[in-house]
Coordinates of C-alpha atoms in Angstrom, one line a residue:
X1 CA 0.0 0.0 0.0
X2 CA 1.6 3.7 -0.6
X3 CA 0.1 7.1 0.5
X4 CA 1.2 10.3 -0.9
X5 CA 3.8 12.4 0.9
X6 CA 3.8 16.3 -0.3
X7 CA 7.2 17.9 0.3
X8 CA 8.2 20.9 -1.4
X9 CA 5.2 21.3 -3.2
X10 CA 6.2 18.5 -5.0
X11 CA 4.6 14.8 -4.7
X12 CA 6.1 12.2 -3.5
X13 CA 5.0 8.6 -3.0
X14 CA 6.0 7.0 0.2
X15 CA 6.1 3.4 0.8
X16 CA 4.6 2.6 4.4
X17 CA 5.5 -0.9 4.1
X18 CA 8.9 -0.5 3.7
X19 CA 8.9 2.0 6.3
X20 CA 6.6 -1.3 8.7
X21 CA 9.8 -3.6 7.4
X22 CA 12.8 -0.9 8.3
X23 CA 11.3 -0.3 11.6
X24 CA 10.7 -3.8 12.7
X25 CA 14.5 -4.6 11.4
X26 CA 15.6 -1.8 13.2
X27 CA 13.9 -2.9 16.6
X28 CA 15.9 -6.4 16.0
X29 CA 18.8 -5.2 15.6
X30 CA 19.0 -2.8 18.5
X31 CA 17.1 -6.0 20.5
X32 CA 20.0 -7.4 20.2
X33 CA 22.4 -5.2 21.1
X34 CA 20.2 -4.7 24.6
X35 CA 19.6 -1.6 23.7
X36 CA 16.1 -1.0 24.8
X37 CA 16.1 2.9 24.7
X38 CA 16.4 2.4 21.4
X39 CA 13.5 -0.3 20.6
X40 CA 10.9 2.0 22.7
X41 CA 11.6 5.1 20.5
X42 CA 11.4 3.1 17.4
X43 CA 7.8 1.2 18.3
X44 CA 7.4 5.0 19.3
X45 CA 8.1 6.3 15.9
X46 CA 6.0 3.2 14.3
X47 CA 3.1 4.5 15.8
X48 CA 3.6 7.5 14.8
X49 CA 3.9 6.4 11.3
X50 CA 0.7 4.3 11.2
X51 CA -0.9 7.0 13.6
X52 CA -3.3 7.7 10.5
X53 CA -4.6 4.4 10.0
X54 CA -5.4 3.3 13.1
X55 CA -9.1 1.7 14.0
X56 CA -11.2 1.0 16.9
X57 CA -9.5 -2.7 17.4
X58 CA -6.1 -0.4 17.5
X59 CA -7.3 1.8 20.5
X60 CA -9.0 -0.7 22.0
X61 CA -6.3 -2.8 22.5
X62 CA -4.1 0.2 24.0
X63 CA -6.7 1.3 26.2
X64 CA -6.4 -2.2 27.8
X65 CA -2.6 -2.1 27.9
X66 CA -2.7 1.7 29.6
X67 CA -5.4 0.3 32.1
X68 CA -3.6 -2.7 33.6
X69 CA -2.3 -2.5 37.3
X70 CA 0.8 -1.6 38.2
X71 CA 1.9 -3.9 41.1
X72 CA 3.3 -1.7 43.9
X73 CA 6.8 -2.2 45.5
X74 CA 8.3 -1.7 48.9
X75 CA 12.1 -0.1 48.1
X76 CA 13.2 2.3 45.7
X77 CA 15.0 -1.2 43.7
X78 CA 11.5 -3.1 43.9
X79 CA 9.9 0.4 42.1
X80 CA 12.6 0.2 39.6
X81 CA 12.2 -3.1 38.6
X82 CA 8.2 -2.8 38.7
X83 CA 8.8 0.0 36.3
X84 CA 10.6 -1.6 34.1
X85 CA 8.9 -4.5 33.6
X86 CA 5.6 -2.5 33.0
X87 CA 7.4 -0.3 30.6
X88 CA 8.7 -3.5 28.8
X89 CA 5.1 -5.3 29.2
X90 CA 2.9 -1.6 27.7
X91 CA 5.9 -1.2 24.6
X92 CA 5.9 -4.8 23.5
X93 CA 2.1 -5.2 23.8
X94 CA 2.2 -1.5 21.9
X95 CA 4.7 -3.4 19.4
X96 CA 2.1 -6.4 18.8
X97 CA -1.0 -4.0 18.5
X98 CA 0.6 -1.9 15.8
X99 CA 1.8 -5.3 13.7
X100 CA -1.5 -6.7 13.9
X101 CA -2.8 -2.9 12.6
X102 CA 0.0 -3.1 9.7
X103 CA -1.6 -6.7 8.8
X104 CA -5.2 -5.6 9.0
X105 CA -4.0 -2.2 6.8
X106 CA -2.2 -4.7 4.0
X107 CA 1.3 -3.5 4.6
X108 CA 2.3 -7.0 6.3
X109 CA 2.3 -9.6 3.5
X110 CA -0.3 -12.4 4.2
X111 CA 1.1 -15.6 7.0
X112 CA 1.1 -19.1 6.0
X113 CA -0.2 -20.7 9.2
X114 CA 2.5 -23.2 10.2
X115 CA 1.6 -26.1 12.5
X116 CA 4.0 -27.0 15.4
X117 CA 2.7 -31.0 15.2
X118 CA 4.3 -31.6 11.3
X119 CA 0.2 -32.1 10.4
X120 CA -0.4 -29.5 7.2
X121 CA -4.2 -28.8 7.4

């Protein structure tokens, strides 16, 4: 799928699903560097990206993920990890939300479902 990117007063057409494919090679690669400052401002900038083609499934499924508990901790380290782990848990569940969005949207080529038992169906 492209949309249409003015600049300059000159059109340009932008591919969003290379743009889906960058991002989610650039989040593997800093993944594994442990770089995780790096993965959040990148599923950031993904939903920034595919900010205009978001539906109700979309929000609704981040509404859920902004309204779980956070679990409360006794010491400043028990915060810290808390926080961290709910940061983690809300960006990869932000991450899995905006992939199913880029599927629903057509800019994630259609799955093959694979079957763990060897059995093709």
């Amino acid at each position: 799928m492209r949309g249409k990117v003015y600049t300059e007063s000159e059109e340009a057409t932008m591919d969003f699903s290379g743009l889906v494919f960058r991002a989610c090679f650039t989040i593997m690669q800093n993944e594994a560097y442990g770089n995780k400052r790096a993965v959040y401002d990148i599923i950031n900038y993904l939903g920034t990206i595919m900010h205009p083609f978001q539906d109700k499934q979309y929000k609704e499924a981040i509404e859920a993920l902004a309204k779980k508990e956070k679990p409360q901790g006794k010491t400043a380290n028990d915060l810290r990890i808390i926080e961290e782990k709910y940061t983690h848990d809300f960006m990869y569940g932000k991450y899995e939300s905006l992939m199913d969005l880029a599927y629903r949207r057509g800019f994630l080529p259609a799955t093959k479902k694979q079957h763990m038992s060897g059995d093709m169906q």
